[in-house]
JSON list of C-alpha atoms in Angstrom, two decimals:
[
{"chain": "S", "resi": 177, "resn": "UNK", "atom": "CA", "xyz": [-20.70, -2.22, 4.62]},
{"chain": "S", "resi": 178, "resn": "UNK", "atom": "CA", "xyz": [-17.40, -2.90, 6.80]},
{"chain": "S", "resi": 179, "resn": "UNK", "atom": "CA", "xyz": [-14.63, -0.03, 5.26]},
{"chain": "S", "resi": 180, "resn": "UNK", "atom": "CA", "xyz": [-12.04, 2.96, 5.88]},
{"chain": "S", "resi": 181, "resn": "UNK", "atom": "CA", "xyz": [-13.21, 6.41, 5.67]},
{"chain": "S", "resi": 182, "resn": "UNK", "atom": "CA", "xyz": [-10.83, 8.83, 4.81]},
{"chain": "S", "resi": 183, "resn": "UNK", "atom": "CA", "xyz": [-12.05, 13.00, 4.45]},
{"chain": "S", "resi": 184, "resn": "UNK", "atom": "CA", "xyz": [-11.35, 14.75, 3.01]},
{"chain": "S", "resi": 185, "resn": "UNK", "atom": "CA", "xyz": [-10.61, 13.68, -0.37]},
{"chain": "S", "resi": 186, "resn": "UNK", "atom": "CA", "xyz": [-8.91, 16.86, -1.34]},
{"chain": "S", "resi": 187, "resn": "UNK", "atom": "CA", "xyz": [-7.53, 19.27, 0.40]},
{"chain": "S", "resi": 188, "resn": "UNK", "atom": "CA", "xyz": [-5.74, 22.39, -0.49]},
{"chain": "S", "resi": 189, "resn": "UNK", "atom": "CA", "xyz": [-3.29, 24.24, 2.38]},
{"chain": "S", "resi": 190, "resn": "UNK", "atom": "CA", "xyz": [-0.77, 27.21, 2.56]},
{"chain": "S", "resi": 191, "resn": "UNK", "atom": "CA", "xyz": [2.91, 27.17, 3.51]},
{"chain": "S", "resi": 192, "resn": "UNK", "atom": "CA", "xyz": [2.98, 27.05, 7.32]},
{"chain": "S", "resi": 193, "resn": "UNK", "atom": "CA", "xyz": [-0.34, 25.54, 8.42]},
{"chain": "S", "resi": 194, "resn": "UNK", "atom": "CA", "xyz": [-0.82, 22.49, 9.60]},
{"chain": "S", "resi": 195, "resn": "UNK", "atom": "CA", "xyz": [-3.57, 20.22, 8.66]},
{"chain": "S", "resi": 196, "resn": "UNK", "atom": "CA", "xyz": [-5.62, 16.64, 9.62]},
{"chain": "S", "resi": 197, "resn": "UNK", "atom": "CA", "xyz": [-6.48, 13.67, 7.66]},
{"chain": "S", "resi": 198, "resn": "UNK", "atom": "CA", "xyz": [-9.39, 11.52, 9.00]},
{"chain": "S", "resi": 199, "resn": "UNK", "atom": "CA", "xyz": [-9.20, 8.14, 9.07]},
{"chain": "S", "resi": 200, "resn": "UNK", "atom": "CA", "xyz": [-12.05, 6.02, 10.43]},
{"chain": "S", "resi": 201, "resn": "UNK", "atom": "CA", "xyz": [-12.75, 2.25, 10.25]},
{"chain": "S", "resi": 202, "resn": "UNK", "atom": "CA", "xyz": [-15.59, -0.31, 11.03]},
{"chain": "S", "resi": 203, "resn": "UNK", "atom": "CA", "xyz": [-13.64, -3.37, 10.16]},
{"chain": "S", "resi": 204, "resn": "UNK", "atom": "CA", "xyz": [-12.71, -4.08, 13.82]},
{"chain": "S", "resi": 205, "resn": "UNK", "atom": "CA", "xyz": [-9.13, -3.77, 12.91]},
{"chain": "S", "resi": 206, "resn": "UNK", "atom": "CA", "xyz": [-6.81, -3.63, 15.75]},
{"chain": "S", "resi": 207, "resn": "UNK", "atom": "CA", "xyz": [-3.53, -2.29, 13.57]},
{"chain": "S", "resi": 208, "resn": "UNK", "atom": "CA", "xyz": [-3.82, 1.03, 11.55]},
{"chain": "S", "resi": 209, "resn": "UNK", "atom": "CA", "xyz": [-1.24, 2.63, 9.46]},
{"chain": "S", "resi": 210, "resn": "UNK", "atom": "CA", "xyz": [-0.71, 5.42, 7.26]},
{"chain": "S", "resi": 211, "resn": "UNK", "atom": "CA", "xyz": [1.59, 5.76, 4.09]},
{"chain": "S", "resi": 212, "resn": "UNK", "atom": "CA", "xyz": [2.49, 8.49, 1.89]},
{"chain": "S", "resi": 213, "resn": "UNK", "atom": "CA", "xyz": [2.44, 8.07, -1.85]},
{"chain": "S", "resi": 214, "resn": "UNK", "atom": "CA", "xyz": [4.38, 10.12, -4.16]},
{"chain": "S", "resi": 215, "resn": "UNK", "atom": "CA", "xyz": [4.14, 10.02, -7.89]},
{"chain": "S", "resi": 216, "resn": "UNK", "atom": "CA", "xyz": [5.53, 7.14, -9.78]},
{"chain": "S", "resi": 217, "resn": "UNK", "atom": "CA", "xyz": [6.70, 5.31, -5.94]},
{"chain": "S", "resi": 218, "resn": "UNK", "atom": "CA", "xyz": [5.31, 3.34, -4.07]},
{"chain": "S", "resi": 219, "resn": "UNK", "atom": "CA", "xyz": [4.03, 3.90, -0.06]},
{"chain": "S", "resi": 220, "resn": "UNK", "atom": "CA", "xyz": [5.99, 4.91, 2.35]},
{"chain": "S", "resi": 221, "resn": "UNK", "atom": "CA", "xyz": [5.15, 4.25, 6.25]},
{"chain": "S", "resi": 222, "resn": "UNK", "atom": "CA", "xyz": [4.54, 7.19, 8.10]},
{"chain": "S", "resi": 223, "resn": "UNK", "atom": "CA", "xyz": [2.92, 6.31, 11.37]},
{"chain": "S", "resi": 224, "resn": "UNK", "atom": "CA", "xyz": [1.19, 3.02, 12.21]},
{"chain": "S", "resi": 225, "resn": "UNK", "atom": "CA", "xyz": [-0.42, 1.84, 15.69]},
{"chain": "S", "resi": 226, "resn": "UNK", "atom": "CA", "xyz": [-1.43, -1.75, 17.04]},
{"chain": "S", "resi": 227, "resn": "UNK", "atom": "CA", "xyz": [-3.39, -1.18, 19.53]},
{"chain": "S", "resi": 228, "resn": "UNK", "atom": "CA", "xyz": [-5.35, 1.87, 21.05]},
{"chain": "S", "resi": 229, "resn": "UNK", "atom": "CA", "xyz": [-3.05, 4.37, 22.93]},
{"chain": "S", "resi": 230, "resn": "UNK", "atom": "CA", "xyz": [0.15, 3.15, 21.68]},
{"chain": "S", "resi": 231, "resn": "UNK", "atom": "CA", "xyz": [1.60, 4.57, 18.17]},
{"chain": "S", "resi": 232, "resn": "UNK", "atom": "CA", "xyz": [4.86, 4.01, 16.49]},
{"chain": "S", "resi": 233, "resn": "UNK", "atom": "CA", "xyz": [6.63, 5.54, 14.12]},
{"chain": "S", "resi": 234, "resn": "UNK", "atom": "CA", "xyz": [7.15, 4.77, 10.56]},
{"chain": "S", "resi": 235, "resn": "UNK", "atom": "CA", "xyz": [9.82, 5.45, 8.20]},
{"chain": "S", "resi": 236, "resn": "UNK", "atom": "CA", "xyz": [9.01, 8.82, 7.17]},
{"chain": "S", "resi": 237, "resn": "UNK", "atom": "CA", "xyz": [7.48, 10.16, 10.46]},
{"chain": "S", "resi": 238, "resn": "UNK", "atom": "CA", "xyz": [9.22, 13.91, 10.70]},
{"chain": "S", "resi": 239, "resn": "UNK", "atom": "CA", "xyz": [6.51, 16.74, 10.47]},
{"chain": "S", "resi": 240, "resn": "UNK", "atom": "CA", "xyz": [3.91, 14.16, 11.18]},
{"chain": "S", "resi": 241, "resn": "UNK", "atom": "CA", "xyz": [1.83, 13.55, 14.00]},
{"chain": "S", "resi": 242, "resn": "UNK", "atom": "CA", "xyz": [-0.77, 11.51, 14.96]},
{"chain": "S", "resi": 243, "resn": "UNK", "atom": "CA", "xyz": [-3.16, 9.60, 18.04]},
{"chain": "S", "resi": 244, "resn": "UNK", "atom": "CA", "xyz": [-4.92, 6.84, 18.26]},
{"chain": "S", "resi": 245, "resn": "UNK", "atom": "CA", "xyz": [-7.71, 7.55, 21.16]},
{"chain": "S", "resi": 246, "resn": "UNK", "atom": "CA", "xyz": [-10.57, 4.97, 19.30]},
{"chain": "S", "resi": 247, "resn": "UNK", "atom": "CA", "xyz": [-10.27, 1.55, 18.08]},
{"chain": "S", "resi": 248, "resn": "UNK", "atom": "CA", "xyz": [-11.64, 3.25, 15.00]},
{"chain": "S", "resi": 249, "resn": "UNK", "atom": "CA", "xyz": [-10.14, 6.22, 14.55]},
{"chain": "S", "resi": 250, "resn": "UNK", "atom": "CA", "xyz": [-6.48, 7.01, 13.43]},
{"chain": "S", "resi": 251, "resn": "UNK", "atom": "CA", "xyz": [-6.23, 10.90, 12.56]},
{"chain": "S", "resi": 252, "resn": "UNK", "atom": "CA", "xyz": [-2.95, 11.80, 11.17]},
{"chain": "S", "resi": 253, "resn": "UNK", "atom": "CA", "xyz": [-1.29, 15.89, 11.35]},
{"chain": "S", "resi": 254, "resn": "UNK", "atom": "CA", "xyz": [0.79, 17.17, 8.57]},
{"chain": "S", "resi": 255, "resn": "UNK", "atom": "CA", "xyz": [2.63, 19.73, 10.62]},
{"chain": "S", "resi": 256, "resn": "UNK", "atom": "CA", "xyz": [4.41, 22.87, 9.20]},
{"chain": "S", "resi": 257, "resn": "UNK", "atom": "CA", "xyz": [7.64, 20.76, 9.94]},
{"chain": "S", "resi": 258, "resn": "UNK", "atom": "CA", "xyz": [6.59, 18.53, 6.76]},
{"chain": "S", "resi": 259, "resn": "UNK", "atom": "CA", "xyz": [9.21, 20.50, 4.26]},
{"chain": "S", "resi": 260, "resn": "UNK", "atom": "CA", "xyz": [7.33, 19.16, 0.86]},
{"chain": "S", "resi": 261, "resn": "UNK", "atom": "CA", "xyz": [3.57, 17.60, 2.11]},
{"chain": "S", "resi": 262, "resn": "UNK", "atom": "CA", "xyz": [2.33, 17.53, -1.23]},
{"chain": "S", "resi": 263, "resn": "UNK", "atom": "CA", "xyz": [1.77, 14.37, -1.86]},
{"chain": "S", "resi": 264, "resn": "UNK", "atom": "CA", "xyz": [-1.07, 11.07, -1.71]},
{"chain": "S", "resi": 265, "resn": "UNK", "atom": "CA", "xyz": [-1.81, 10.14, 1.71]},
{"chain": "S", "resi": 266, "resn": "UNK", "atom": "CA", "xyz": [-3.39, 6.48, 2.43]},
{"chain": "S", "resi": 267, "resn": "UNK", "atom": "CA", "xyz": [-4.75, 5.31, 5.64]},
{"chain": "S", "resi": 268, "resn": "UNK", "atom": "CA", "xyz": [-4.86, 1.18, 5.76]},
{"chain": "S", "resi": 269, "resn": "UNK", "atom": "CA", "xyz": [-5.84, -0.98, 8.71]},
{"chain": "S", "resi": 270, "resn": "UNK", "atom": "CA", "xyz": [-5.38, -4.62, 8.95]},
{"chain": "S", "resi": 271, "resn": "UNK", "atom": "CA", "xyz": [-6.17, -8.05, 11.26]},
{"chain": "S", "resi": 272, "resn": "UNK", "atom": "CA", "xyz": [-3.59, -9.97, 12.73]},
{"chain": "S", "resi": 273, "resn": "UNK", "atom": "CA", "xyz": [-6.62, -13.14, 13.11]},
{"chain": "S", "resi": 274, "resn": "UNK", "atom": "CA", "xyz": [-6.79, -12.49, 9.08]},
{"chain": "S", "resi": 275, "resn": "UNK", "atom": "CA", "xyz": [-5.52, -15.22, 6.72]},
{"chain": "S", "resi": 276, "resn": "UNK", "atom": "CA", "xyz": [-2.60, -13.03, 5.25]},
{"chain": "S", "resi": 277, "resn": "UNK", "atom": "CA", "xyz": [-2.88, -9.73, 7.08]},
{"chain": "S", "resi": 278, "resn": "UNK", "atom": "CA", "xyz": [-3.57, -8.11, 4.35]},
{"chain": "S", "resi": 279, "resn": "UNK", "atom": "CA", "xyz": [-4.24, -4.37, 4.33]},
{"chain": "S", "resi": 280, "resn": "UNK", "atom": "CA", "xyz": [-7.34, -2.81, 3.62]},
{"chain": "S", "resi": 281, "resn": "UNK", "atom": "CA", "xyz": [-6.91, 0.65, 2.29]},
{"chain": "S", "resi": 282, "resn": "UNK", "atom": "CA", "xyz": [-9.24, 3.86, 2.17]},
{"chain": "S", "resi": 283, "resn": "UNK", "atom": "CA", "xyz": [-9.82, 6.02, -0.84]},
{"chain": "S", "resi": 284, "resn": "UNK", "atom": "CA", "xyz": [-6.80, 8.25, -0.10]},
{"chain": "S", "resi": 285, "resn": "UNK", "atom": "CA", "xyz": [-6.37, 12.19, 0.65]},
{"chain": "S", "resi": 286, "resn": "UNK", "atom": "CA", "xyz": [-4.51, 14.07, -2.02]},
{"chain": "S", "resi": 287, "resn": "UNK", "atom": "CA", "xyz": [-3.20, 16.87, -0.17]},
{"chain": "S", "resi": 288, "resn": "UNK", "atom": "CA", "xyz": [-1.89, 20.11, -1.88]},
{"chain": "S", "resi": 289, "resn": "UNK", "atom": "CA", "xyz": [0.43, 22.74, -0.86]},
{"chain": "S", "resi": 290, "resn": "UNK", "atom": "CA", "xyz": [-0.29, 26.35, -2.03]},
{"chain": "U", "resi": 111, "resn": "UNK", "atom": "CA", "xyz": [18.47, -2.79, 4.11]},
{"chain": "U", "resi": 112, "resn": "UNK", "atom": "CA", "xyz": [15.08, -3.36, 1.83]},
{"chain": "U", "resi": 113, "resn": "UNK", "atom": "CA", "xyz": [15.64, -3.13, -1.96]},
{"chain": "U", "resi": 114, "resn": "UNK", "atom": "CA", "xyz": [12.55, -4.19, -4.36]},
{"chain": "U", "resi": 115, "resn": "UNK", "atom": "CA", "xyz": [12.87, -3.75, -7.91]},
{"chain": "U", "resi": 116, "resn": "UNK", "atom": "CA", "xyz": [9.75, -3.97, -10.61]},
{"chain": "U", "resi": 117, "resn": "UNK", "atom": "CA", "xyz": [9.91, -2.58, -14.27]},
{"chain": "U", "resi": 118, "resn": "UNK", "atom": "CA", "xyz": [8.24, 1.15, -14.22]},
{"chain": "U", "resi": 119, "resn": "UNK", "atom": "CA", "xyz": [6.29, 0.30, -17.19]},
{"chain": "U", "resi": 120, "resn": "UNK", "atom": "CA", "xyz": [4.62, -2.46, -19.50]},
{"chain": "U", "resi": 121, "resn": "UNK", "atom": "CA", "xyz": [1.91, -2.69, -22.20]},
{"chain": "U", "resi": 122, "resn": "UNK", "atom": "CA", "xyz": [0.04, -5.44, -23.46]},
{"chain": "U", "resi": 123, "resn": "UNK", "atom": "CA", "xyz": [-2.84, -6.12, -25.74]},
{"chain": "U", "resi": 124, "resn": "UNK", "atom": "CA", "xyz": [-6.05, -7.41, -24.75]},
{"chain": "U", "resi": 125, "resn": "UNK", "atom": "CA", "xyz": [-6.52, -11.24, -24.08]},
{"chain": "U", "resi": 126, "resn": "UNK", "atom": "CA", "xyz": [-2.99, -11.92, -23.90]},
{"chain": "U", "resi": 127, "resn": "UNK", "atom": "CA", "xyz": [-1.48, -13.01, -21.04]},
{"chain": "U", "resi": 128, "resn": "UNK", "atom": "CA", "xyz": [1.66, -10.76, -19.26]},
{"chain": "U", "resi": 129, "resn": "UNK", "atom": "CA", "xyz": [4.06, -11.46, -16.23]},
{"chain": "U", "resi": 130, "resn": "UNK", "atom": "CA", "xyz": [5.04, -8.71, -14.17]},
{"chain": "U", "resi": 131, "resn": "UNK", "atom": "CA", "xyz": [8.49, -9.41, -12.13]},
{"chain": "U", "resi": 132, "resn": "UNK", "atom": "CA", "xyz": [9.45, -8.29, -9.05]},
{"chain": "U", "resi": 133, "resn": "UNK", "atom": "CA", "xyz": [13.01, -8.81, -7.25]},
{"chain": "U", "resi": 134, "resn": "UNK", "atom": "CA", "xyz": [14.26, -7.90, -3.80]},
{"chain": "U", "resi": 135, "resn": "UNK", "atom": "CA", "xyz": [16.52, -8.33, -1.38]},
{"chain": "U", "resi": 136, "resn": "UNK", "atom": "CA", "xyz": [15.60, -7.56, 2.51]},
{"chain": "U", "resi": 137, "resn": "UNK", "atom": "CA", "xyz": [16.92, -7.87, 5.49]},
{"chain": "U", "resi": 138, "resn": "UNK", "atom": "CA", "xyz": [14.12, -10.23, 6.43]},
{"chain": "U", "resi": 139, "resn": "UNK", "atom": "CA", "xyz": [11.33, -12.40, 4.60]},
{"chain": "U", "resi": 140, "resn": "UNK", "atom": "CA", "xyz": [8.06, -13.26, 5.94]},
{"chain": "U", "resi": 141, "resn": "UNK", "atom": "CA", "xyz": [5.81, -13.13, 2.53]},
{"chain": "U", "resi": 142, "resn": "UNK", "atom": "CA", "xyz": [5.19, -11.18, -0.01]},
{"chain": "U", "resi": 143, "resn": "UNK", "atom": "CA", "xyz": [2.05, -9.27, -1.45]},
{"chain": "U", "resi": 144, "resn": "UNK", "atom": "CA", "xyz": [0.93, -7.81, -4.61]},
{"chain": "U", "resi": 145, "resn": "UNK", "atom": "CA", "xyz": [-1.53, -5.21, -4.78]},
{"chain": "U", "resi": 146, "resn": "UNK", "atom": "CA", "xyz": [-3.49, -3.61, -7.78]},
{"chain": "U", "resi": 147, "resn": "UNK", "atom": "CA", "xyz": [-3.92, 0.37, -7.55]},
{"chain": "U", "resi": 148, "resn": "UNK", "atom": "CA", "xyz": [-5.82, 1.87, -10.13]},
{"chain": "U", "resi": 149, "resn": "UNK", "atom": "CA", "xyz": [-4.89, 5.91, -11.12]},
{"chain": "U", "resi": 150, "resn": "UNK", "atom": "CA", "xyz": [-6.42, 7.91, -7.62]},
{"chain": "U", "resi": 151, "resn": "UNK", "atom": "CA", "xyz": [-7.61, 5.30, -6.03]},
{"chain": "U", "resi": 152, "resn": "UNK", "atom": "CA", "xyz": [-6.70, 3.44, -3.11]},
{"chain": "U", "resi": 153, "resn": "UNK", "atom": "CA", "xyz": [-4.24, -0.57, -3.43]},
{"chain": "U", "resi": 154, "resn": "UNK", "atom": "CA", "xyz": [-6.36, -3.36, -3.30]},
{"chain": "U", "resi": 155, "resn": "UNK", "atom": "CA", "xyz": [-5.01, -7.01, -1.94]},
{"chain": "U", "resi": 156, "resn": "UNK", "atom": "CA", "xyz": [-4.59, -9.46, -5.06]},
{"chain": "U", "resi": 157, "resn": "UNK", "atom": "CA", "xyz": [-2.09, -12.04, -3.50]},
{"chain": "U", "resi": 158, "resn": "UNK", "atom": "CA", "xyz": [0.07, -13.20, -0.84]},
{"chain": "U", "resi": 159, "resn": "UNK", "atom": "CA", "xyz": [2.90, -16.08, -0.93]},
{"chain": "U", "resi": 160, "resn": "UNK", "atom": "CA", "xyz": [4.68, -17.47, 1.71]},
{"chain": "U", "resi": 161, "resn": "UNK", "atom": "CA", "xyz": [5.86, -20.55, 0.43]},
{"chain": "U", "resi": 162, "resn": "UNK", "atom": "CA", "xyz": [7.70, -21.39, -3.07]},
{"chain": "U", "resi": 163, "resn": "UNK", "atom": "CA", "xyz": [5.32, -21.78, -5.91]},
{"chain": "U", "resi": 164, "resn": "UNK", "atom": "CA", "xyz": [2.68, -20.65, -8.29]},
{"chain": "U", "resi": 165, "resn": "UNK", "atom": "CA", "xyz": [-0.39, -19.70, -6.33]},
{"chain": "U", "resi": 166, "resn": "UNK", "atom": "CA", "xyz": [-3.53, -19.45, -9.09]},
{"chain": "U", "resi": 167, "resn": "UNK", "atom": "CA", "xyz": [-6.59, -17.25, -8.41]},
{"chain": "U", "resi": 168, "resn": "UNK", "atom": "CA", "xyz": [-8.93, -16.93, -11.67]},
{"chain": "U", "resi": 169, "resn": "UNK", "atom": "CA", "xyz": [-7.15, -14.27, -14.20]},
{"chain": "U", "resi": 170, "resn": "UNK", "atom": "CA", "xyz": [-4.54, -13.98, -11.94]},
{"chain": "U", "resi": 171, "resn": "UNK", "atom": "CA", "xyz": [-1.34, -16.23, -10.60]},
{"chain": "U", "resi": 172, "resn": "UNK", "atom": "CA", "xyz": [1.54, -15.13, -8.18]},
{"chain": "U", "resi": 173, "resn": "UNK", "atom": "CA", "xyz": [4.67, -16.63, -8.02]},
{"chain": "U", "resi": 174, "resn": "UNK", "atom": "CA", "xyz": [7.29, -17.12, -5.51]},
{"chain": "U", "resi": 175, "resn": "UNK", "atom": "CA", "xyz": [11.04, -17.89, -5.29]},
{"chain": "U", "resi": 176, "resn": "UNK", "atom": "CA", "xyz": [12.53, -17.04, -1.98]},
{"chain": "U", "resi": 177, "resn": "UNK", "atom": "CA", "xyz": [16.09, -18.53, -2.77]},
{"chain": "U", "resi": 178, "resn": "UNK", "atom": "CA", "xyz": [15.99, -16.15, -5.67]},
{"chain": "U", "resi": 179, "resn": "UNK", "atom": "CA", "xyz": [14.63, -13.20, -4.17]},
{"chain": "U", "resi": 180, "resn": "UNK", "atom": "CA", "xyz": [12.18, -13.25, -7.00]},
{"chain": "U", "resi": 181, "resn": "UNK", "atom": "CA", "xyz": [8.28, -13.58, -7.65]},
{"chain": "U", "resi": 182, "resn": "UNK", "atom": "CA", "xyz": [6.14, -12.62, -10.69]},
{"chain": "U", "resi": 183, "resn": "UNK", "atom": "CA", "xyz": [2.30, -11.79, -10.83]},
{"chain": "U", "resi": 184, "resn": "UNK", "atom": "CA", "xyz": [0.87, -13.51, -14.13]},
{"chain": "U", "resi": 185, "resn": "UNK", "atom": "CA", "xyz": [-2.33, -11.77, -15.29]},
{"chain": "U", "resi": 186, "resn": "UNK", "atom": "CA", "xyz": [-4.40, -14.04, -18.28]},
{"chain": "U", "resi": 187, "resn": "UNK", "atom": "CA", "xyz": [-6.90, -12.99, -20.56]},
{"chain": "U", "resi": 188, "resn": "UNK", "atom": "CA", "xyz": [-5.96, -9.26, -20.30]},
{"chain": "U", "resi": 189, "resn": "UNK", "atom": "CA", "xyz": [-9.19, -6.60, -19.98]},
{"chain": "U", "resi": 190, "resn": "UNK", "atom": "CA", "xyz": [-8.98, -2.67, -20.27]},
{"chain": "U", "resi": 191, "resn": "UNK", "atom": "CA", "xyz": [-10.10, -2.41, -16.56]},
{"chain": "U", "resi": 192, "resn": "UNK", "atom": "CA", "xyz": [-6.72, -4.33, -15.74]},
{"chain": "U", "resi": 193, "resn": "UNK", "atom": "CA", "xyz": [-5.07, -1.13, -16.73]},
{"chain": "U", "resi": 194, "resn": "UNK", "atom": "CA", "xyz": [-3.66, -0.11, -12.99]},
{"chain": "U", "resi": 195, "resn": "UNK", "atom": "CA", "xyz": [-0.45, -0.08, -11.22]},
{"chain": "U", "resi": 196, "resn": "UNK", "atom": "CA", "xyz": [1.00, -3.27, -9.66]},
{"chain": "U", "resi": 197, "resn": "UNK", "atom": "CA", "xyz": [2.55, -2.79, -6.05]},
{"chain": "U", "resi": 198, "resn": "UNK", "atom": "CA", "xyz": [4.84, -5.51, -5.30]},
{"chain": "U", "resi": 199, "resn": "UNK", "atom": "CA", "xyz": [5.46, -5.58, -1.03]},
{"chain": "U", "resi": 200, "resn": "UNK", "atom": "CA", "xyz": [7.81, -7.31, 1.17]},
{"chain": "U", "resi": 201, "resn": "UNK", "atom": "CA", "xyz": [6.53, -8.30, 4.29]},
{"chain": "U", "resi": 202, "resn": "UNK", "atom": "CA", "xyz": [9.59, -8.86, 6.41]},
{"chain": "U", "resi": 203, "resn": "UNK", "atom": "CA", "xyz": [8.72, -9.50, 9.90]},
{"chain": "U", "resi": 204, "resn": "UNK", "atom": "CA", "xyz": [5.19, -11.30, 9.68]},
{"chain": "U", "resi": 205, "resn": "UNK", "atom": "CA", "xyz": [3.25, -7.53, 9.85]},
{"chain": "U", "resi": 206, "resn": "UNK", "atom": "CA", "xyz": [1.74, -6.88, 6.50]},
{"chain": "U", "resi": 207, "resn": "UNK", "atom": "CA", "xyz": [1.38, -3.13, 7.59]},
{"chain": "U", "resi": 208, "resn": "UNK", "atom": "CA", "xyz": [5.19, -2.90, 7.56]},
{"chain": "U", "resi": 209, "resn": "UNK", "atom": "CA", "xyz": [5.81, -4.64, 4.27]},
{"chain": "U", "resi": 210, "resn": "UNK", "atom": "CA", "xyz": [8.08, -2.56, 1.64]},
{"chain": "U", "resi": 211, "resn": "UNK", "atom": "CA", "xyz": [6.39, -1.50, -1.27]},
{"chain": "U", "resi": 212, "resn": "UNK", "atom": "CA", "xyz": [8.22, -1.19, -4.64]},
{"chain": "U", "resi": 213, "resn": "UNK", "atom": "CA", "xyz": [7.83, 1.87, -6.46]},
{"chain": "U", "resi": 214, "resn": "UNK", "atom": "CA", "xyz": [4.82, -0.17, -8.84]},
{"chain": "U", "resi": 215, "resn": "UNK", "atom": "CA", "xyz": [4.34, -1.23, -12.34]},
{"chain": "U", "resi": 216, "resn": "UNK", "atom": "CA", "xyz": [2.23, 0.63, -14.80]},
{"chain": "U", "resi": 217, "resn": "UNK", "atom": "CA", "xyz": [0.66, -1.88, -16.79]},
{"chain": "U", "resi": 218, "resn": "UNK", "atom": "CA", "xyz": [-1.26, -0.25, -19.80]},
{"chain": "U", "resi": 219, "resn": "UNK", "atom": "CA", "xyz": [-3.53, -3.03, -22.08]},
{"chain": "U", "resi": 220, "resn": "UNK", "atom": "CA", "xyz": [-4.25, -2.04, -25.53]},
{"chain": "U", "resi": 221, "resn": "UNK", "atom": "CA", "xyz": [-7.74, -2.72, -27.44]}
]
């Protein structure tokens, strides 16, 4: 079946290290995005990219990083920079030949700060 | 600037029928979604209007008034799996990925 992969699920860090989120789809999606969530908000835009090799960022990009080398793949770095990471991250891709564009999301990385 | 503005909370009972609101005002207008997010888990797509109107899809109906910044999701015959958060999202330049999402309702239905 046609979906986003995101590993890991949870992950656990200390102050200072940085860390990557994968993000893989087979849905043939051109656009990929990332958002953090934060409890009780909604998502936030961190990075998103339209087309391999080229990456823009979102609204919340400082002390994030990411690259976009594979159609498929869109891993995103939570640098030491990030001054509170803890948070929900969600990786999305979508189809501009879709009806809506609607975003198809991943099962989301809940990432912790020690 | 992007402003979008949904209750935090609601409850309803089971079978009824409940209208969650959402109002904004953004520097552009393209469509707007609604998306259904249970507790951990990841948003999934449940509408999208463009034009003005009531757009009906089995349990669920979205609404849309763009001269009054305003749309409503209407969700009949209420189960205990429609228990979730409801994302309301501006999509202001015709790219869904950079719609504005609202901070969510918590809808909570009662046996």
């Amino acid at each position: 079946d046609g979906g986003i992969t995101q590993s890991p699920k949870y992950l656990f860090r200390k102050e200072g290290q940085n860390v990557t989120l994968s993000c893989e789809q087979n849905l043939n999606h051109d656009a990929m995005y990332w958002y953090r969530q934060d409890p009780g908000q909604g998502l936030r835009l961190i990075y998103y990219s339209q087309i391999v090799n080229d990456f823009q960022k979102g609204d919340i990009a400082e002390g994030y990083s990411v690259s976009r080398e594979k159609k498929e793949s869109f891993p995103l770095t939570v640098t030491s920079a990030q001054k509170n990471p803890t948070a929900f991250y969600l990786c999305a891709s979508n189809s501009d030949r879709g009806n809506t564009g609607e975003l198809f999301f991943g099962e989301g990385s809940r990432l912790t700060v020690l | 600037g992007q402003n979008i503005d949904q209750p935090t909370e609601m409850t309803a009972t089971e079978g009824a029928i409940v209208q969650i609101n959402c109002t904004y005002q953004t520097s552009g207008f393209n469509g707007l979604f609604w998306y259904q997010q249970h507790a951990g888990e990841a948003p999934t797509f449940l509408s999208y209007n463009v034009l003005d109107g009531l757009e009906e899809k089995g349990r669920f109906s979205s609404f849309l008034s763009r001269s009054k910044g305003y749309s409503y999701l209407l969700l009949k015959e209420l189960q205990m799996k429609d228990s979730a958060s409801y994302l309301c999202a501006v999509d202001p330049f015709g790219n869904a990925g950079k719609s504005t999402f609202g901070d969510g309702t918590t809808l909570t239905v009662k046996p």
